[in-house]
CSV table of C-alpha atoms and ligand atoms in Angstrom, one decimal:
chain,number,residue,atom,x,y,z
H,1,UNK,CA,-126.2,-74.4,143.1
H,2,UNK,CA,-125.5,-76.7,140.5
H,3,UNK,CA,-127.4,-76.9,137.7
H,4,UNK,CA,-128.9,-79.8,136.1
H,5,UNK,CA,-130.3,-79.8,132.3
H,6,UNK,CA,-132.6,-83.1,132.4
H,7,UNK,CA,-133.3,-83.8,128.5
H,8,UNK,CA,-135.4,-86.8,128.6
H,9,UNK,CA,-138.8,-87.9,126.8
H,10,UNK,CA,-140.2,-90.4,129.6
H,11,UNK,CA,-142.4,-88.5,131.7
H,12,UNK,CA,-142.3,-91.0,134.5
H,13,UNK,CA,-138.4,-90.8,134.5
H,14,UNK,CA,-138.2,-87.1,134.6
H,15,UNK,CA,-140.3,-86.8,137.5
H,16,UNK,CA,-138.4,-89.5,139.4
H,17,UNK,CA,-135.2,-87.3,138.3
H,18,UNK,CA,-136.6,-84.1,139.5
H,19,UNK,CA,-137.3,-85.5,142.6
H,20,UNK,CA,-134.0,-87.1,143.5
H,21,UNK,CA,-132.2,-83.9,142.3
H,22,UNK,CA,-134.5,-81.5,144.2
H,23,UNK,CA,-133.9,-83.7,147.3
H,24,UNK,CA,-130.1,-83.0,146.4
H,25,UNK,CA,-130.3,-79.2,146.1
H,26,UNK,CA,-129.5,-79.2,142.9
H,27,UNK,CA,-131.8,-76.9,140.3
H,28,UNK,CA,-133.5,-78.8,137.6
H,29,UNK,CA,-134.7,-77.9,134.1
H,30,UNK,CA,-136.4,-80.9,132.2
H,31,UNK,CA,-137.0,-80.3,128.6
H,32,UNK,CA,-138.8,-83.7,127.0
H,33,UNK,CA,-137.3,-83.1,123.7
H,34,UNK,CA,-134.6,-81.3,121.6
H,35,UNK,CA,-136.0,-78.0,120.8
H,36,UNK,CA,-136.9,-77.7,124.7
H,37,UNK,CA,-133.5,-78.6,125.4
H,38,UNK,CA,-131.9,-75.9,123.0
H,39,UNK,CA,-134.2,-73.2,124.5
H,40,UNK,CA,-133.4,-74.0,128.3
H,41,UNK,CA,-129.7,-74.5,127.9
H,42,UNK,CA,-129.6,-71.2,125.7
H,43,UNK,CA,-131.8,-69.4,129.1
H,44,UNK,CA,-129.7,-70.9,131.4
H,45,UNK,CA,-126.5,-72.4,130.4
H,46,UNK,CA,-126.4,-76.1,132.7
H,47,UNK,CA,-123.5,-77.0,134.7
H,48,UNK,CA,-124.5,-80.9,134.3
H,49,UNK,CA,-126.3,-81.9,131.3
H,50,UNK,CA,-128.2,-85.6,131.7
H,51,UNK,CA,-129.5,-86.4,128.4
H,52,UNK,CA,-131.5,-89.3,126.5
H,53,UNK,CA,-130.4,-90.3,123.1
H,54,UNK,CA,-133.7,-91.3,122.0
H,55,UNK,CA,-135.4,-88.1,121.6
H,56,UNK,CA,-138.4,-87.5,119.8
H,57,UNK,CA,-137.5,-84.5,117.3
H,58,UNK,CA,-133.9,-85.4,116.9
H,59,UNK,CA,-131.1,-87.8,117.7
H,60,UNK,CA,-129.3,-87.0,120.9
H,61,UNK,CA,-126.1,-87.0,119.3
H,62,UNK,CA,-127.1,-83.5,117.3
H,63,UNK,CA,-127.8,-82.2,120.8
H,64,UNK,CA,-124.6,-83.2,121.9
H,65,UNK,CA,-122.6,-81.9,119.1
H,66,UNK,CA,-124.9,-78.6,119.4
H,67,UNK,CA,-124.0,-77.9,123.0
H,68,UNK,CA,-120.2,-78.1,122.3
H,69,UNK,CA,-120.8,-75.4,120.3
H,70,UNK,CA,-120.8,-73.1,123.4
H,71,UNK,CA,-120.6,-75.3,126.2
H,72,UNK,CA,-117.8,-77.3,128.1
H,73,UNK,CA,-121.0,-78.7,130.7
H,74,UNK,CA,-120.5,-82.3,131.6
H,75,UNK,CA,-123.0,-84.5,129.4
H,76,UNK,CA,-123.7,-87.5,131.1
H,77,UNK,CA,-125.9,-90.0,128.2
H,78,UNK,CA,-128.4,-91.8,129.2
H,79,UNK,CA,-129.7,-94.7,126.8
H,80,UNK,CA,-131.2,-97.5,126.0
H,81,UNK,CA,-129.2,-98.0,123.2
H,82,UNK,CA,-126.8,-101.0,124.2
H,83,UNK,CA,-124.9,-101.2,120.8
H,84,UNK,CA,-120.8,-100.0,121.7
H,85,UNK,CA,-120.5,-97.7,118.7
H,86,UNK,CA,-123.3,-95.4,119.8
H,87,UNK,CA,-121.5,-95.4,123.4
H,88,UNK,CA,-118.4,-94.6,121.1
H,89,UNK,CA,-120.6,-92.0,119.0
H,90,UNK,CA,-121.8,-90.2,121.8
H,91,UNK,CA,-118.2,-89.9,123.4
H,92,UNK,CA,-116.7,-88.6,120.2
H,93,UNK,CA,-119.4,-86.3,119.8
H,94,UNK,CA,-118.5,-84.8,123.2
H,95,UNK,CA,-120.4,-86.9,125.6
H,96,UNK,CA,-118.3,-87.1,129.1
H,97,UNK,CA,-120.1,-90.3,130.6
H,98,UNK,CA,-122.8,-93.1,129.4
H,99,UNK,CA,-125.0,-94.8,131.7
H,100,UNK,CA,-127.1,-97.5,130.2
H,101,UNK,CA,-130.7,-98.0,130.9
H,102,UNK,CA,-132.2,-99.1,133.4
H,103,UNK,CA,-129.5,-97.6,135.9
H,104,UNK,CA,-130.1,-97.2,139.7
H,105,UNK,CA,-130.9,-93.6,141.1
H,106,UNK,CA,-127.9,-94.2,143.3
H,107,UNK,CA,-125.4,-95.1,140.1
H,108,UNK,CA,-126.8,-92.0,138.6
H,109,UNK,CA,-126.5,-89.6,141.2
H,110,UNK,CA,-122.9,-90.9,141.6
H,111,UNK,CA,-121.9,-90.0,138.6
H,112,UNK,CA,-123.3,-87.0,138.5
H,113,UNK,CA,-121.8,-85.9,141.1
H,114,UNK,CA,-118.5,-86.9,139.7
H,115,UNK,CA,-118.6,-85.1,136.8
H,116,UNK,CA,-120.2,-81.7,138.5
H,117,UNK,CA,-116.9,-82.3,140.5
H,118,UNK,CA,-114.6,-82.3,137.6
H,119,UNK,CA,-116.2,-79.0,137.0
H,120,UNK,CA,-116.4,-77.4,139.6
H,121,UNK,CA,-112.7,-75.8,140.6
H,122,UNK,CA,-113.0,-74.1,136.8
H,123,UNK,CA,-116.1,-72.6,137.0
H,124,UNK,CA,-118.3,-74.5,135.0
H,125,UNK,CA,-114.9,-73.3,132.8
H,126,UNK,CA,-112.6,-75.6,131.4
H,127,UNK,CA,-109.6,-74.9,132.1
H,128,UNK,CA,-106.5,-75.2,130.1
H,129,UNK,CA,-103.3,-76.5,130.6
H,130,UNK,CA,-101.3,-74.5,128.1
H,131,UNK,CA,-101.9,-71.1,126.6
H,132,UNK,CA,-100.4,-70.4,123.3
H,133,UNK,CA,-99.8,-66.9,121.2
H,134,UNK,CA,-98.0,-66.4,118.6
H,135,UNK,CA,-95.7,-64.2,121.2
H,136,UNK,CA,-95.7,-66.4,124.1
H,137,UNK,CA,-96.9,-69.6,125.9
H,138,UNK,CA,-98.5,-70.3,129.4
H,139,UNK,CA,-98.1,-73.7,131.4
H,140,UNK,CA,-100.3,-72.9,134.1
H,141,UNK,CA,-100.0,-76.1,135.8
H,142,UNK,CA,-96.2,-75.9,136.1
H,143,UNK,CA,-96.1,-71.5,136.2
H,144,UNK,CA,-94.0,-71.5,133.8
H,145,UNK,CA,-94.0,-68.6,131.0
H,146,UNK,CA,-91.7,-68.2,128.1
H,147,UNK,CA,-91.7,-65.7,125.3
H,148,UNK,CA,-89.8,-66.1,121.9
H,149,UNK,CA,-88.4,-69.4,123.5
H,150,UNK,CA,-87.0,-67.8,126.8
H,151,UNK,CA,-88.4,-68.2,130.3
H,152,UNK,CA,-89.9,-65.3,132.0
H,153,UNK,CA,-90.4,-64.9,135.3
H,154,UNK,CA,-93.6,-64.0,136.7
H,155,UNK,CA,-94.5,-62.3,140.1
H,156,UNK,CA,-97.4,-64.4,142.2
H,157,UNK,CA,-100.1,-62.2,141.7
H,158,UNK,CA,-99.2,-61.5,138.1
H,159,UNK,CA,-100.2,-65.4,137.8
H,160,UNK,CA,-102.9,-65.0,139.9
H,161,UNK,CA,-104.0,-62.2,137.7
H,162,UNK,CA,-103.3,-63.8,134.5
H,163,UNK,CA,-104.8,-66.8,135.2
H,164,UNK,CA,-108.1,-65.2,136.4
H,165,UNK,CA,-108.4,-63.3,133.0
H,166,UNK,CA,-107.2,-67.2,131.4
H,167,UNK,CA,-109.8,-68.8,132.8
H,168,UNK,CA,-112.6,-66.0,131.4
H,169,UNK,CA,-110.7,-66.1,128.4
H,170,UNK,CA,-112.4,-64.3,125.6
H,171,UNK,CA,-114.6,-62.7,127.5
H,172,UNK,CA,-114.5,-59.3,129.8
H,173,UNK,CA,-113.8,-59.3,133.4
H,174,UNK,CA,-114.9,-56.6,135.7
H,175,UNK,CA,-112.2,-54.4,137.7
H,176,UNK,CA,-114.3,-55.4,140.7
H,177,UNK,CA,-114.2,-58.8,140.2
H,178,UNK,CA,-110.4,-58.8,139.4
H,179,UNK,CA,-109.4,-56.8,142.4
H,180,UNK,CA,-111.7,-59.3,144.5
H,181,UNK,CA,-110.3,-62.6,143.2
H,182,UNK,CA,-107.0,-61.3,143.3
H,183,UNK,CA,-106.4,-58.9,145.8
H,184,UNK,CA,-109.8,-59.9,147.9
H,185,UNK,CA,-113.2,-58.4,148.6
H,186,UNK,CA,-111.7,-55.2,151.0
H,187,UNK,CA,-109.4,-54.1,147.3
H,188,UNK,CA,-112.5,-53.8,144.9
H,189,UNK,CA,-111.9,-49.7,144.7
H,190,UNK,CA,-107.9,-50.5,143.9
H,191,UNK,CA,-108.0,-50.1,139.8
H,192,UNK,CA,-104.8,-48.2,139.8
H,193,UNK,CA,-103.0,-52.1,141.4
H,194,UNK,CA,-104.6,-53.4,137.9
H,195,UNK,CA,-103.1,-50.4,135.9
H,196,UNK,CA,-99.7,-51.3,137.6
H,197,UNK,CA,-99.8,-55.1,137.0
H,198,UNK,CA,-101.3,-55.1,134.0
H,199,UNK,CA,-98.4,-52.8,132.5
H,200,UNK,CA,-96.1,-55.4,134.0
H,201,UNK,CA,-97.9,-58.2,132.5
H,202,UNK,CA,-98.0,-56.3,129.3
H,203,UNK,CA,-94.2,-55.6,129.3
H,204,UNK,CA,-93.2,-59.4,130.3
H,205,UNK,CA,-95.4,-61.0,127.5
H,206,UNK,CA,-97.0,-59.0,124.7
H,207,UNK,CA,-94.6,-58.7,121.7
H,208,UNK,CA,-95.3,-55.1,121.4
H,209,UNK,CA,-96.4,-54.2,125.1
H,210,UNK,CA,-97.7,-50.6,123.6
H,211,UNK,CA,-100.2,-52.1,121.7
H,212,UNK,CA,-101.6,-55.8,123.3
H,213,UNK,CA,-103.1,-58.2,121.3
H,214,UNK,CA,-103.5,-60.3,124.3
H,215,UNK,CA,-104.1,-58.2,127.0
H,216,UNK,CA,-107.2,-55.7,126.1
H,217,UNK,CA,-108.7,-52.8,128.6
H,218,UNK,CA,-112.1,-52.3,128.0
H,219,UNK,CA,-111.6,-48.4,129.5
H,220,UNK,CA,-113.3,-48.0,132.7
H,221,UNK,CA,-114.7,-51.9,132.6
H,222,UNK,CA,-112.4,-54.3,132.6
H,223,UNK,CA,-109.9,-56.5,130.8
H,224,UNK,CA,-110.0,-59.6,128.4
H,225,UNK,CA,-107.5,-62.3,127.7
H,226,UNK,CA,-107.4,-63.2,123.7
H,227,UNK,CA,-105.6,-65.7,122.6
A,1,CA,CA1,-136.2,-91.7,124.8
């Protein structure tokens, strides 16, 4: 279900939101100014975030720039505010879409569902189109590898693998969850195919395969992609 953070100090127009969103199956959390807004996205991270510029303890723009901080969540603005450089303030500050009041439900909802979309094949993730390390460099559109300079080939499940671990990059993924996306749900017990292809992975890209500075085990967890 997607997730939608409704940041807005108009009572009448949050309820109309909820309603319409509700009727869409989509989970709402309103918050009426910026402090709510920092203490629901914190609870639960938003996969769409519709937000008011006009807010009554700080400028919407702040918010914006403080969910970039640890959020790639659409933000759609949605503000009175005519004048084209706050449009252009709210982009650069990491807006995605601006919708100027008064907008039609339908408009809105459009939109919306436009940029949960965009979002959507990632993971709520964005998802990058080149990888780079000191040692070696991902195009993952193209799946195309190269180390020091030099192409190297890579199997299609070591992609599949590696660009599972890219997309959580940073952060640990399970075995389980691994050997499900990769392998599929009947291979979650398989941690010696991860052992095997990691190794390989290892060998093909890390500078010193003995000792990976991109490719971590967390023993009996999972793994992590750094960059
Ligand atoms: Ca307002």
């Amino acid at each position: 279900m997607t997730r939608v953070l409704v940041v807005e100090d108009d009572p009448q127009l949050v309820r109309a939101l909820e309603i319409n969103l509700k009727a869409r199956t989509y989970a709402v959390d309103a918050a009426v100014d910026g402090a709510t807004a920092r203490r629901l996205a914190s609870a639960r991270p938003p996969d769409v975030v519709l937000l008011d510029l006009g807010l009554p303890d700080m400028d919407g723009l702040d918010l914006i720039g403080w969910l970039r901080g640890f959020s790639r969540a659409p933000i759609l603005v949605v503000s009175a505010r005519q004048a084209s450089d706050e449009k252009v303030a709210a982009l650069d500050a990491g807006a995605d879409d601006y919708i100027p009041k008064p907008f039609s439900m339908d408009e809105l909802l459009a939109r919306l569902r436009a940029a949960a979309r965009r979002t959507r094949p990632t993971d709520g993730d964005e998802q990058p189109a080149i990888i780079e390390t000191p040692g070696f460099t991902l195009d993952l559109p193209a799946k195309k590898a190269q180390r020091a300079g030099r192409p190297v080939r890579l199997t299609p499940t070591e992609w599949h693998l590696l660009e599972v671990l890219v997309r959580h990059r940073g952060r640990l993924v399970s075995q389980q969850q691994l050997l499900g996306e990769v392998w599929g749900p009947t291979h979650r017990t398989r941690t010696n195919y991860l052992r095997v292809y990691m190794a390989q992975l290892r060998r093909k890209l890390e500078p010193d395969p003995s000792h990976p500075r991109h490719l971590i085990t967390a023993p009996g967890m999972g793994y992590r992609f750094e960059e």
